[in-house]
mmCIF file of N, CA and C in Angstrom:
data_model
loop_
_atom_site.group_PDB
_atom_site.id
_atom_site.type_symbol
_atom_site.label_atom_id
_atom_site.label_comp_id
_atom_site.label_asym_id
_atom_site.label_seq_id
_atom_site.Cartn_x
_atom_site.Cartn_y
_atom_site.Cartn_z
ATOM 1 N N MET W 3 92.799 58.373 107.247
ATOM 2 C CA MET W 3 94.019 59.056 106.883
ATOM 3 C C MET W 3 93.946 59.560 105.438
ATOM 4 N N ILE W 4 93.446 58.729 104.542
ATOM 5 C CA ILE W 4 93.332 59.119 103.145
ATOM 6 C C ILE W 4 92.296 60.240 103.013
ATOM 7 N N CYS W 5 91.206 60.134 103.723
ATOM 8 C CA CYS W 5 90.159 61.157 103.697
ATOM 9 C C CYS W 5 90.702 62.493 104.197
ATOM 10 N N TYR W 6 91.526 62.459 105.233
ATOM 11 C CA TYR W 6 92.143 63.680 105.774
ATOM 12 C C TYR W 6 93.055 64.333 104.733
ATOM 13 N N ARG W 7 93.859 63.534 104.015
ATOM 14 C CA ARG W 7 94.766 64.070 102.983
ATOM 15 C C ARG W 7 93.986 64.686 101.832
ATOM 16 N N ILE W 8 92.913 64.028 101.427
ATOM 17 C CA ILE W 8 92.100 64.546 100.328
ATOM 18 C C ILE W 8 91.472 65.877 100.739
ATOM 19 N N THR W 9 90.970 65.960 101.962
ATOM 20 C CA THR W 9 90.375 67.196 102.453
ATOM 21 C C THR W 9 91.416 68.304 102.525
ATOM 22 N N LEU W 10 92.602 67.991 103.044
ATOM 23 C CA LEU W 10 93.668 68.979 103.147
ATOM 24 C C LEU W 10 94.114 69.467 101.779
ATOM 25 N N VAL W 11 94.281 68.549 100.841
ATOM 26 C CA VAL W 11 94.671 68.916 99.475
ATOM 27 C C VAL W 11 93.582 69.768 98.833
ATOM 28 N N SER W 12 92.338 69.416 99.043
ATOM 29 C CA SER W 12 91.225 70.194 98.481
ATOM 30 C C SER W 12 91.215 71.617 99.019
ATOM 31 N N ILE W 13 91.440 71.781 100.307
ATOM 32 C CA ILE W 13 91.454 73.113 100.917
ATOM 33 C C ILE W 13 92.616 73.932 100.371
ATOM 34 N N VAL W 14 93.788 73.331 100.278
ATOM 35 C CA VAL W 14 94.959 74.043 99.753
ATOM 36 C C VAL W 14 94.728 74.470 98.313
ATOM 37 N N LEU W 15 94.187 73.591 97.479
ATOM 38 C CA LEU W 15 93.917 73.934 96.086
ATOM 39 C C LEU W 15 92.867 75.034 95.972
ATOM 40 N N LEU W 16 91.868 74.974 96.823
ATOM 41 C CA LEU W 16 90.827 76.002 96.806
ATOM 42 C C LEU W 16 91.396 77.371 97.176
ATOM 43 N N VAL W 17 92.225 77.425 98.197
ATOM 44 C CA VAL W 17 92.856 78.683 98.604
ATOM 45 C C VAL W 17 93.767 79.202 97.492
ATOM 46 N N MET W 18 94.546 78.334 96.899
ATOM 47 C CA MET W 18 95.466 78.753 95.827
ATOM 48 C C MET W 18 94.719 79.254 94.600
ATOM 49 N N ALA W 19 93.541 78.705 94.351
ATOM 50 C CA ALA W 19 92.761 79.133 93.191
ATOM 51 C C ALA W 19 92.320 80.583 93.317
ATOM 52 N N PHE W 20 92.097 81.062 94.535
ATOM 53 C CA PHE W 20 91.619 82.427 94.726
ATOM 54 C C PHE W 20 92.733 83.432 94.965
ATOM 55 N N LEU W 21 93.937 83.006 95.209
ATOM 56 C CA LEU W 21 95.037 83.935 95.469
ATOM 57 C C LEU W 21 95.327 84.855 94.292
ATOM 58 N N PRO W 22 95.440 84.381 93.067
ATOM 59 C CA PRO W 22 95.743 85.302 91.967
ATOM 60 C C PRO W 22 94.618 86.287 91.666
ATOM 61 N N VAL W 23 93.383 85.947 92.007
ATOM 62 C CA VAL W 23 92.249 86.802 91.699
ATOM 63 C C VAL W 23 92.248 88.053 92.568
ATOM 64 N N THR W 24 92.588 87.963 93.827
ATOM 65 C CA THR W 24 92.504 89.093 94.742
ATOM 66 C C THR W 24 93.407 90.249 94.328
ATOM 67 N N PRO W 25 94.709 90.060 94.095
ATOM 68 C CA PRO W 25 95.531 91.192 93.683
ATOM 69 C C PRO W 25 95.100 91.768 92.331
ATOM 70 N N PHE W 26 94.673 90.918 91.417
ATOM 71 C CA PHE W 26 94.239 91.398 90.113
ATOM 72 C C PHE W 26 93.003 92.274 90.248
ATOM 73 N N ALA W 27 92.061 91.846 91.082
ATOM 74 C CA ALA W 27 90.826 92.612 91.270
ATOM 75 C C ALA W 27 91.105 93.981 91.879
ATOM 76 N N GLN W 28 92.086 94.079 92.743
ATOM 77 C CA GLN W 28 92.403 95.346 93.380
ATOM 78 C C GLN W 28 93.003 96.342 92.394
ATOM 79 N N LEU W 29 93.554 95.864 91.296
ATOM 80 C CA LEU W 29 94.201 96.755 90.343
ATOM 81 C C LEU W 29 93.290 97.153 89.191
ATOM 82 N N GLN W 30 92.015 97.007 89.343
ATOM 83 C CA GLN W 30 91.081 97.373 88.288
ATOM 84 C C GLN W 30 90.485 98.759 88.490
ATOM 85 N N ALA W 31 90.977 99.493 89.476
ATOM 86 C CA ALA W 31 90.406 100.800 89.791
ATOM 87 C C ALA W 31 91.505 101.759 90.222
ATOM 88 N N GLY W 32 91.148 103.024 90.284
ATOM 89 C CA GLY W 32 92.048 104.065 90.775
ATOM 90 C C GLY W 32 91.322 104.916 91.800
ATOM 91 N N ASN W 33 92.035 105.862 92.377
ATOM 92 C CA ASN W 33 91.469 106.717 93.416
ATOM 93 C C ASN W 33 91.689 108.184 93.064
ATOM 94 N N LEU W 34 90.800 109.026 93.546
ATOM 95 C CA LEU W 34 90.943 110.473 93.402
ATOM 96 C C LEU W 34 90.945 111.087 94.790
ATOM 97 N N TYR W 35 92.008 111.804 95.099
ATOM 98 C CA TYR W 35 92.143 112.520 96.370
ATOM 99 C C TYR W 35 92.241 114.003 96.056
ATOM 100 N N GLY W 36 91.655 114.835 96.900
ATOM 101 C CA GLY W 36 91.722 116.265 96.654
ATOM 102 C C GLY W 36 91.625 117.081 97.922
ATOM 103 N N THR W 37 92.012 118.346 97.753
ATOM 104 C CA THR W 37 91.941 119.326 98.835
ATOM 105 C C THR W 37 91.322 120.592 98.275
ATOM 106 N N VAL W 38 90.412 121.191 99.031
ATOM 107 C CA VAL W 38 89.803 122.463 98.644
ATOM 108 C C VAL W 38 90.311 123.527 99.602
ATOM 109 N N LEU W 39 90.848 124.609 99.010
ATOM 110 C CA LEU W 39 91.423 125.700 99.799
ATOM 111 C C LEU W 39 90.766 127.024 99.428
ATOM 112 N N PHE W 40 90.747 127.952 100.393
ATOM 113 C CA PHE W 40 90.277 129.313 100.151
ATOM 114 C C PHE W 40 91.338 130.029 99.323
ATOM 115 N N GLU W 41 90.916 130.626 98.229
ATOM 116 C CA GLU W 41 91.823 131.212 97.249
ATOM 117 C C GLU W 41 92.713 132.327 97.825
ATOM 118 N N GLU W 42 92.172 133.166 98.699
ATOM 119 C CA GLU W 42 92.899 134.350 99.137
ATOM 120 C C GLU W 42 93.975 134.068 100.174
ATOM 121 N N ASP W 43 93.747 133.151 101.055
ATOM 122 C CA ASP W 43 94.773 132.730 102.022
ATOM 123 C C ASP W 43 94.596 131.236 102.180
ATOM 124 N N PRO W 44 95.427 130.449 101.565
ATOM 125 C CA PRO W 44 95.134 129.018 101.383
ATOM 126 C C PRO W 44 94.819 128.251 102.675
ATOM 127 N N LEU W 45 93.647 128.533 103.233
ATOM 128 C CA LEU W 45 93.139 127.779 104.368
ATOM 129 C C LEU W 45 92.159 126.734 103.848
ATOM 130 N N PRO W 46 92.074 125.583 104.507
ATOM 131 C CA PRO W 46 91.148 124.545 104.046
ATOM 132 C C PRO W 46 89.696 124.993 104.154
ATOM 133 N N LEU W 47 88.893 124.519 103.213
ATOM 134 C CA LEU W 47 87.462 124.822 103.215
ATOM 135 C C LEU W 47 86.670 123.548 103.525
ATOM 136 N N PRO W 48 86.152 123.426 104.733
ATOM 137 C CA PRO W 48 85.299 122.279 105.054
ATOM 138 C C PRO W 48 83.883 122.493 104.519
ATOM 139 N N GLY W 49 83.152 121.400 104.314
ATOM 140 C CA GLY W 49 81.749 121.479 103.928
ATOM 141 C C GLY W 49 81.492 121.727 102.465
ATOM 142 N N VAL W 50 82.518 121.645 101.624
ATOM 143 C CA VAL W 50 82.330 121.839 100.183
ATOM 144 C C VAL W 50 81.738 120.556 99.595
ATOM 145 N N MET W 51 80.676 120.700 98.800
ATOM 146 C CA MET W 51 80.074 119.541 98.145
ATOM 147 C C MET W 51 80.817 119.287 96.833
ATOM 148 N N ILE W 52 81.416 118.100 96.733
ATOM 149 C CA ILE W 52 82.170 117.706 95.547
ATOM 150 C C ILE W 52 81.358 116.653 94.815
ATOM 151 N N THR W 53 80.998 116.926 93.565
ATOM 152 C CA THR W 53 80.245 115.984 92.741
ATOM 153 C C THR W 53 81.151 115.500 91.620
ATOM 154 N N LEU W 54 81.313 114.187 91.532
ATOM 155 C CA LEU W 54 82.149 113.564 90.507
ATOM 156 C C LEU W 54 81.257 112.833 89.525
ATOM 157 N N GLN W 55 81.433 113.132 88.243
ATOM 158 C CA GLN W 55 80.647 112.469 87.204
ATOM 159 C C GLN W 55 81.594 111.802 86.224
ATOM 160 N N GLY W 56 81.174 110.655 85.765
ATOM 161 C CA GLY W 56 81.965 109.880 84.807
ATOM 162 C C GLY W 56 81.257 108.567 84.593
ATOM 163 N N GLN W 57 81.978 107.482 84.821
ATOM 164 C CA GLN W 57 81.371 106.166 84.667
ATOM 165 C C GLN W 57 80.415 105.900 85.823
ATOM 166 N N GLY W 58 79.221 105.465 85.499
ATOM 167 C CA GLY W 58 78.237 105.183 86.538
ATOM 168 C C GLY W 58 77.528 106.446 86.994
ATOM 169 N N ALA W 59 76.783 106.301 88.054
ATOM 170 C CA ALA W 59 76.024 107.416 88.612
ATOM 171 C C ALA W 59 76.965 108.438 89.248
ATOM 172 N N PRO W 60 76.549 109.713 89.287
ATOM 173 C CA PRO W 60 77.386 110.717 89.964
ATOM 174 C C PRO W 60 77.611 110.341 91.429
ATOM 175 N N GLN W 61 78.795 110.670 91.931
ATOM 176 C CA GLN W 61 79.135 110.421 93.329
ATOM 177 C C GLN W 61 79.356 111.762 94.013
ATOM 178 N N VAL W 62 78.987 111.849 95.288
ATOM 179 C CA VAL W 62 79.105 113.101 96.035
ATOM 180 C C VAL W 62 79.883 112.852 97.326
ATOM 181 N N GLN W 63 80.806 113.752 97.609
ATOM 182 C CA GLN W 63 81.549 113.765 98.873
ATOM 183 C C GLN W 63 81.496 115.186 99.425
ATOM 184 N N ILE W 64 81.634 115.313 100.733
ATOM 185 C CA ILE W 64 81.710 116.608 101.405
ATOM 186 C C ILE W 64 83.105 116.706 102.024
ATOM 187 N N THR W 65 83.776 117.834 101.816
ATOM 188 C CA THR W 65 85.124 117.983 102.365
ATOM 189 C C THR W 65 85.091 117.975 103.892
ATOM 190 N N ASN W 66 86.138 117.407 104.489
ATOM 191 C CA ASN W 66 86.236 117.336 105.952
ATOM 192 C C ASN W 66 86.832 118.640 106.498
ATOM 193 N N ASP W 67 87.173 118.664 107.777
ATOM 194 C CA ASP W 67 87.693 119.876 108.423
ATOM 195 C C ASP W 67 89.000 120.377 107.813
ATOM 196 N N GLN W 68 89.751 119.474 107.192
ATOM 197 C CA GLN W 68 91.014 119.862 106.548
ATOM 198 C C GLN W 68 90.824 120.162 105.060
ATOM 199 N N GLY W 69 89.569 120.172 104.593
ATOM 200 C CA GLY W 69 89.277 120.450 103.192
ATOM 201 C C GLY W 69 89.545 119.273 102.272
ATOM 202 N N HIS W 70 89.736 118.090 102.835
ATOM 203 C CA HIS W 70 90.050 116.910 102.033
ATOM 204 C C HIS W 70 88.789 116.159 101.614
ATOM 205 N N PHE W 71 88.881 115.538 100.436
ATOM 206 C CA PHE W 71 87.841 114.615 99.963
ATOM 207 C C PHE W 71 88.532 113.475 99.235
ATOM 208 N N ARG W 72 87.794 112.379 99.044
ATOM 209 C CA ARG W 72 88.357 111.249 98.309
ATOM 210 C C ARG W 72 87.250 110.418 97.685
ATOM 211 N N PHE W 73 87.549 109.895 96.523
ATOM 212 C CA PHE W 73 86.694 108.952 95.820
ATOM 213 C C PHE W 73 87.552 107.725 95.561
ATOM 214 N N LEU W 74 87.140 106.588 96.106
ATOM 215 C CA LEU W 74 87.947 105.379 96.040
ATOM 216 C C LEU W 74 87.357 104.366 95.063
ATOM 217 N N ASP W 75 88.231 103.530 94.527
ATOM 218 C CA ASP W 75 87.840 102.415 93.653
ATOM 219 C C ASP W 75 87.043 102.867 92.436
ATOM 220 N N LEU W 76 87.537 103.883 91.771
ATOM 221 C CA LEU W 76 86.884 104.379 90.561
ATOM 222 C C LEU W 76 87.351 103.569 89.352
ATOM 223 N N PRO W 77 86.443 103.192 88.480
ATOM 224 C CA PRO W 77 86.882 102.542 87.232
ATOM 225 C C PRO W 77 87.748 103.518 86.431
ATOM 226 N N ALA W 78 88.721 102.986 85.737
ATOM 227 C CA ALA W 78 89.588 103.835 84.914
ATOM 228 C C ALA W 78 88.735 104.581 83.886
ATOM 229 N N GLY W 79 89.080 105.837 83.648
ATOM 230 C CA GLY W 79 88.339 106.634 82.687
ATOM 231 C C GLY W 79 88.542 108.113 82.924
ATOM 232 N N VAL W 80 87.730 108.905 82.229
ATOM 233 C CA VAL W 80 87.796 110.360 82.328
ATOM 234 C C VAL W 80 86.564 110.851 83.088
ATOM 235 N N TYR W 81 86.801 111.723 84.042
ATOM 236 C CA TYR W 81 85.749 112.219 84.932
ATOM 237 C C TYR W 81 85.713 113.742 84.913
ATOM 238 N N SER W 82 84.599 114.291 85.382
ATOM 239 C CA SER W 82 84.489 115.734 85.614
ATOM 240 C C SER W 82 84.039 115.935 87.055
ATOM 241 N N LEU W 83 84.388 117.095 87.584
ATOM 242 C CA LEU W 83 84.144 117.373 88.994
ATOM 243 C C LEU W 83 83.576 118.773 89.134
ATOM 244 N N VAL W 84 82.629 118.936 90.068
ATOM 245 C CA VAL W 84 82.067 120.245 90.394
ATOM 246 C C VAL W 84 82.174 120.429 91.901
ATOM 247 N N ALA W 85 82.687 121.599 92.321
ATOM 248 C CA ALA W 85 82.802 121.937 93.746
ATOM 249 C C ALA W 85 81.875 123.114 94.042
ATOM 250 N N ARG W 86 81.014 122.948 95.072
ATOM 251 C CA ARG W 86 80.043 123.989 95.426
ATOM 252 C C ARG W 86 80.053 124.240 96.926
ATOM 253 N N LEU W 87 80.000 125.533 97.267
ATOM 254 C CA LEU W 87 79.848 125.951 98.663
ATOM 255 C C LEU W 87 79.162 127.301 98.650
ATOM 256 N N GLU W 88 78.123 127.439 99.450
ATOM 257 C CA GLU W 88 77.373 128.690 99.493
ATOM 258 C C GLU W 88 78.304 129.859 99.819
ATOM 259 N N GLY W 89 78.170 130.930 99.047
ATOM 260 C CA GLY W 89 78.994 132.120 99.236
ATOM 261 C C GLY W 89 80.287 132.092 98.443
ATOM 262 N N PHE W 90 80.539 130.976 97.716
ATOM 263 C CA PHE W 90 81.752 130.833 96.910
ATOM 264 C C PHE W 90 81.381 130.527 95.467
ATOM 265 N N SER W 91 82.262 130.886 94.556
ATOM 266 C CA SER W 91 82.048 130.576 93.144
ATOM 267 C C SER W 91 82.143 129.070 92.918
ATOM 268 N N THR W 92 81.259 128.544 92.089
ATOM 269 C CA THR W 92 81.291 127.131 91.730
ATOM 270 C C THR W 92 82.500 126.873 90.838
ATOM 271 N N ILE W 93 83.209 125.791 91.128
ATOM 272 C CA ILE W 93 84.398 125.422 90.364
ATOM 273 C C ILE W 93 84.110 124.133 89.607
ATOM 274 N N GLN W 94 84.495 124.115 88.326
ATOM 275 C CA GLN W 94 84.316 122.919 87.503
ATOM 276 C C GLN W 94 85.659 122.487 86.935
ATOM 277 N N TYR W 95 85.913 121.196 87.016
ATOM 278 C CA TYR W 95 87.101 120.597 86.405
ATOM 279 C C TYR W 95 86.626 119.524 85.442
ATOM 280 N N ALA W 96 87.166 119.535 84.245
ATOM 281 C CA ALA W 96 86.858 118.501 83.261
ATOM 282 C C ALA W 96 88.131 117.698 82.982
ATOM 283 N N ASN W 97 87.940 116.557 82.384
ATOM 284 C CA ASN W 97 89.068 115.725 81.927
ATOM 285 C C ASN W 97 90.012 115.293 83.044
ATOM 286 N N ILE W 98 89.457 114.859 84.166
ATOM 287 C CA ILE W 98 90.270 114.265 85.231
ATOM 288 C C ILE W 98 90.445 112.796 84.863
ATOM 289 N N VAL W 99 91.671 112.396 84.628
ATOM 290 C CA VAL W 99 91.945 111.031 84.183
ATOM 291 C C VAL W 99 92.273 110.149 85.392
ATOM 292 N N ILE W 100 91.533 109.060 85.512
ATOM 293 C CA ILE W 100 91.774 108.064 86.556
ATOM 294 C C ILE W 100 92.370 106.833 85.882
ATOM 295 N N ASN W 101 93.529 106.412 86.363
ATOM 296 C CA ASN W 101 94.221 105.253 85.812
ATOM 297 C C ASN W 101 94.159 104.084 86.790
ATOM 298 N N ILE W 102 94.210 102.892 86.265
ATOM 299 C CA ILE W 102 94.181 101.673 87.075
ATOM 300 C C ILE W 102 95.382 101.642 88.009
ATOM 301 N N GLY W 103 95.119 101.385 89.287
ATOM 302 C CA GLY W 103 96.178 101.228 90.277
ATOM 303 C C GLY W 103 96.898 102.509 90.653
ATOM 304 N N ARG W 104 96.346 103.650 90.300
ATOM 305 C CA ARG W 104 97.006 104.935 90.575
ATOM 306 C C ARG W 104 96.127 105.826 91.449
ATOM 307 N N ASN W 105 96.785 106.723 92.178
ATOM 308 C CA ASN W 105 96.108 107.766 92.924
ATOM 309 C C ASN W 105 96.275 109.076 92.165
ATOM 310 N N THR W 106 95.172 109.731 91.880
ATOM 311 C CA THR W 106 95.195 111.039 91.244
ATOM 312 C C THR W 106 94.888 112.068 92.319
ATOM 313 N N GLN W 107 95.661 113.162 92.359
ATOM 314 C CA GLN W 107 95.448 114.201 93.360
ATOM 315 C C GLN W 107 95.194 115.536 92.678
ATOM 316 N N ILE W 108 94.226 116.278 93.222
ATOM 317 C CA ILE W 108 93.965 117.619 92.703
ATOM 318 C C ILE W 108 93.804 118.579 93.875
ATOM 319 N N GLU W 109 94.085 119.841 93.593
ATOM 320 C CA GLU W 109 93.888 120.919 94.568
ATOM 321 C C GLU W 109 92.942 121.925 93.933
ATOM 322 N N ILE W 110 91.925 122.306 94.680
ATOM 323 C CA ILE W 110 90.913 123.239 94.190
ATOM 324 C C ILE W 110 90.993 124.508 95.021
ATOM 325 N N LEU W 111 91.117 125.634 94.341
ATOM 326 C CA LEU W 111 91.106 126.946 95.006
ATOM 327 C C LEU W 111 89.760 127.613 94.742
ATOM 328 N N MET W 112 89.045 127.951 95.803
ATOM 329 C CA MET W 112 87.731 128.573 95.664
ATOM 330 C C MET W 112 87.762 129.994 96.190
ATOM 331 N N GLY W 113 87.188 130.904 95.400
ATOM 332 C CA GLY W 113 87.070 132.296 95.805
ATOM 333 C C GLY W 113 85.637 132.633 96.158
ATOM 334 N N GLN W 114 85.463 133.671 96.945
ATOM 335 C CA GLN W 114 84.118 134.102 97.309
ATOM 336 C C GLN W 114 83.405 134.613 96.081
ATOM 337 N N SER W 115 82.104 134.349 95.995
ATOM 338 C CA SER W 115 81.323 134.843 94.856
ATOM 339 C C SER W 115 81.116 136.337 95.015
ATOM 340 N N ARG W 116 81.022 136.975 93.893
ATOM 341 C CA ARG W 116 80.886 138.444 93.898
ATOM 342 C C ARG W 116 79.577 138.874 93.354
#
């Protein structure tokens, strides 16, 4: 009986020790969500290569059928982004600020290259 109580108390204390860490760890990053649209008639552009540079190695995403992309769990900081698609002008964004626990959203309008 005493051994059972000690084991139960140990398990409860162990679980409680990790509870505060999980929510805190989740709030150490932010997210970037975006949409790429055709400049002339705002239709989504699928297949656009989005390169995000900032903290750590560059990250690359490709827009989906709705022109959406996302970068999740980014460390807080300032980032730059480049959007490329064959037949369209390359778009560059600088100074994208990612804050802890926040979602940042951007919309990119791409025109055909001339």
